[in-house]
Coordinates of C-alpha atoms in Angstrom, one line a residue:
M24 CA 17.8 -19.7 19.4
K25 CA 19.2 -19.0 16.0
I26 CA 17.3 -18.2 12.8
S27 CA 18.6 -20.3 10.0
T28 CA 20.0 -19.0 6.7
K29 CA 16.8 -20.2 5.1
G30 CA 14.6 -18.2 7.4
R31 CA 16.8 -15.0 7.0
Y32 CA 16.8 -15.4 3.2
A33 CA 13.0 -15.9 3.1
L34 CA 12.5 -12.7 5.0
R35 CA 14.9 -10.9 2.6
L36 CA 13.1 -12.4 -0.4
M37 CA 9.7 -11.3 0.9
L38 CA 11.0 -7.8 1.7
D39 CA 12.6 -7.5 -1.7
L40 CA 9.2 -8.3 -3.3
A41 CA 7.5 -5.7 -1.0
I42 CA 10.1 -3.0 -1.8
N43 CA 10.0 -3.6 -5.5
N44 CA 6.2 -4.0 -5.7
T45 CA 5.2 -2.2 -8.9
G46 CA 2.4 -4.6 -9.8
E47 CA 4.7 -6.5 -12.2
Y48 CA 6.0 -10.0 -11.5
I49 CA 9.7 -10.1 -10.5
P50 CA 11.9 -12.8 -11.8
I51 CA 13.8 -14.8 -9.1
K52 CA 17.0 -14.0 -10.9
R53 CA 16.6 -10.3 -10.2
I54 CA 15.9 -10.9 -6.6
A55 CA 18.9 -13.2 -6.4
E56 CA 21.1 -10.5 -8.0
R57 CA 19.9 -7.7 -5.7
Q58 CA 20.2 -9.9 -2.6
E59 CA 23.4 -11.6 -3.6
I60 CA 21.9 -15.0 -2.8
S61 CA 22.2 -18.1 -5.0
E62 CA 19.3 -18.3 -7.5
K63 CA 19.1 -22.0 -6.9
Y64 CA 18.8 -21.5 -3.1
L65 CA 16.1 -18.8 -3.6
E66 CA 14.1 -21.2 -5.9
Q67 CA 14.0 -23.7 -3.0
I68 CA 12.8 -21.0 -0.6
I69 CA 10.2 -19.5 -3.0
T70 CA 8.7 -22.9 -3.6
Q71 CA 7.9 -23.2 0.1
I72 CA 6.6 -19.6 0.3
S73 CA 4.5 -20.1 -2.8
R74 CA 2.9 -23.3 -1.5
A75 CA 1.9 -21.4 1.6
G76 CA 0.1 -18.9 -0.6
F77 CA 2.3 -15.9 0.4
V78 CA 3.2 -15.1 -3.3
R79 CA 1.7 -15.4 -6.7
S80 CA 3.7 -16.6 -9.7
V81 CA 3.6 -16.5 -13.4
R82 CA 5.7 -18.7 -15.6
G83 CA 7.4 -17.7 -18.9
S84 CA 9.7 -15.0 -20.1
Q85 CA 7.7 -12.2 -18.4
G86 CA 7.1 -14.4 -15.3
G87 CA 8.2 -14.1 -11.8
Y88 CA 6.7 -13.5 -8.4
Q89 CA 4.8 -10.9 -6.4
L90 CA 3.2 -10.8 -3.0
A91 CA -0.2 -12.4 -2.9
N92 CA -1.4 -9.8 -0.3
P93 CA -0.4 -6.3 0.7
P94 CA 2.8 -6.0 2.8
E95 CA 0.8 -5.0 5.9
E96 CA -0.7 -8.5 6.0
Y97 CA 2.6 -10.3 6.5
T98 CA 4.4 -10.3 9.8
V99 CA 8.0 -11.3 10.3
G100 CA 6.7 -14.1 12.5
M101 CA 4.5 -15.5 9.8
I102 CA 7.5 -15.8 7.4
L103 CA 9.9 -17.1 10.0
R104 CA 7.4 -19.8 11.3
L105 CA 6.8 -20.9 7.7
M106 CA 10.5 -21.6 7.2
E107 CA 11.6 -22.4 10.8
G108 CA 8.6 -23.9 12.5
E109 CA 7.8 -22.7 16.0
L110 CA 10.2 -20.1 17.4
S111 CA 10.5 -21.6 20.9
P112 CA 13.9 -21.9 22.5
V113 CA 13.1 -25.4 23.8
A114 CA 10.9 -28.2 22.4
C115 CA 8.9 -28.7 25.6
L116 CA 7.0 -25.5 25.1
D117 CA 5.6 -26.8 21.8
E118 CA 5.3 -30.5 22.6
P119 CA 3.4 -31.1 25.8
G120 CA 4.3 -34.3 27.5
S121 CA 7.8 -34.4 25.8
C122 CA 9.5 -33.7 29.1
D123 CA 9.2 -35.9 32.2
R124 CA 10.1 -32.9 34.4
A125 CA 7.5 -30.5 33.1
D126 CA 5.5 -30.5 36.3
R127 CA 8.4 -29.5 38.5
C128 CA 10.7 -27.6 36.1
V129 CA 11.6 -24.2 37.2
T130 CA 13.4 -23.1 34.0
V131 CA 10.3 -23.6 31.8
D132 CA 9.1 -20.2 33.0
V133 CA 12.3 -18.7 31.6
W134 CA 11.9 -20.4 28.3
R135 CA 8.3 -19.3 28.1
Q136 CA 9.3 -15.7 28.8
I137 CA 11.9 -15.8 26.0
K138 CA 9.4 -17.3 23.6
D139 CA 6.8 -14.7 24.5
A140 CA 9.4 -11.9 24.0
V141 CA 10.5 -13.1 20.6
E142 CA 6.9 -13.6 19.5
N143 CA 6.0 -10.1 20.7
V144 CA 8.7 -8.7 18.4
V145 CA 8.3 -10.8 15.3
D146 CA 4.5 -10.8 15.4
N147 CA 4.3 -7.0 15.6
I148 CA 6.6 -6.1 12.7
T149 CA 5.1 -6.3 9.2
L150 CA 6.7 -6.2 5.8
A151 CA 5.2 -2.7 5.5
D152 CA 7.1 -1.7 8.6
L153 CA 10.3 -3.0 7.1
V154 CA 9.6 -1.2 3.8
K155 CA 9.1 2.0 5.7
S156 CA 12.4 1.5 7.6
Y157 CA 14.1 0.8 4.3
N158 CA 12.8 4.0 2.7
E159 CA 13.8 6.0 5.7
K160 CA 17.3 4.7 5.6
G161 CA 17.6 5.5 1.9
T162 CA 18.5 3.1 -0.9
C163 CA 21.4 1.4 0.8
E164 CA 21.7 -2.3 0.9
Y165 CA 19.8 -4.1 3.6
F166 CA 20.8 -7.2 5.5
I167 CA 18.9 -9.4 7.8

């Protein structure tokens, strides 16, 4: 299972908003510059994030984005699922009846354990945890 560029960039965008949360709206251009990501690509990502209600936006010269809720309320899993869909290594875990062999499949238990392990990690790390890690490491660049 791989997390797409879109999923990784969405997490970086949300983390950037959390780290730079001063109460002011942050222009997507500044986020793009800090993260060294195409502004156009971030605009596509922020649209999806905004529709989900994860951020608030204001238009205009003083416009930009900010988190809609405190960083403690966003898990890595929430952000990745928004961009990626379910985090299962195989479709049969999310689509019952999609496999003719489900009733006799031995490997489905392996896939379920992998899914559970991934979910246990991403659902227990918040943006606040990542901000804390960022602050502990200093002001170096961060990559996800």
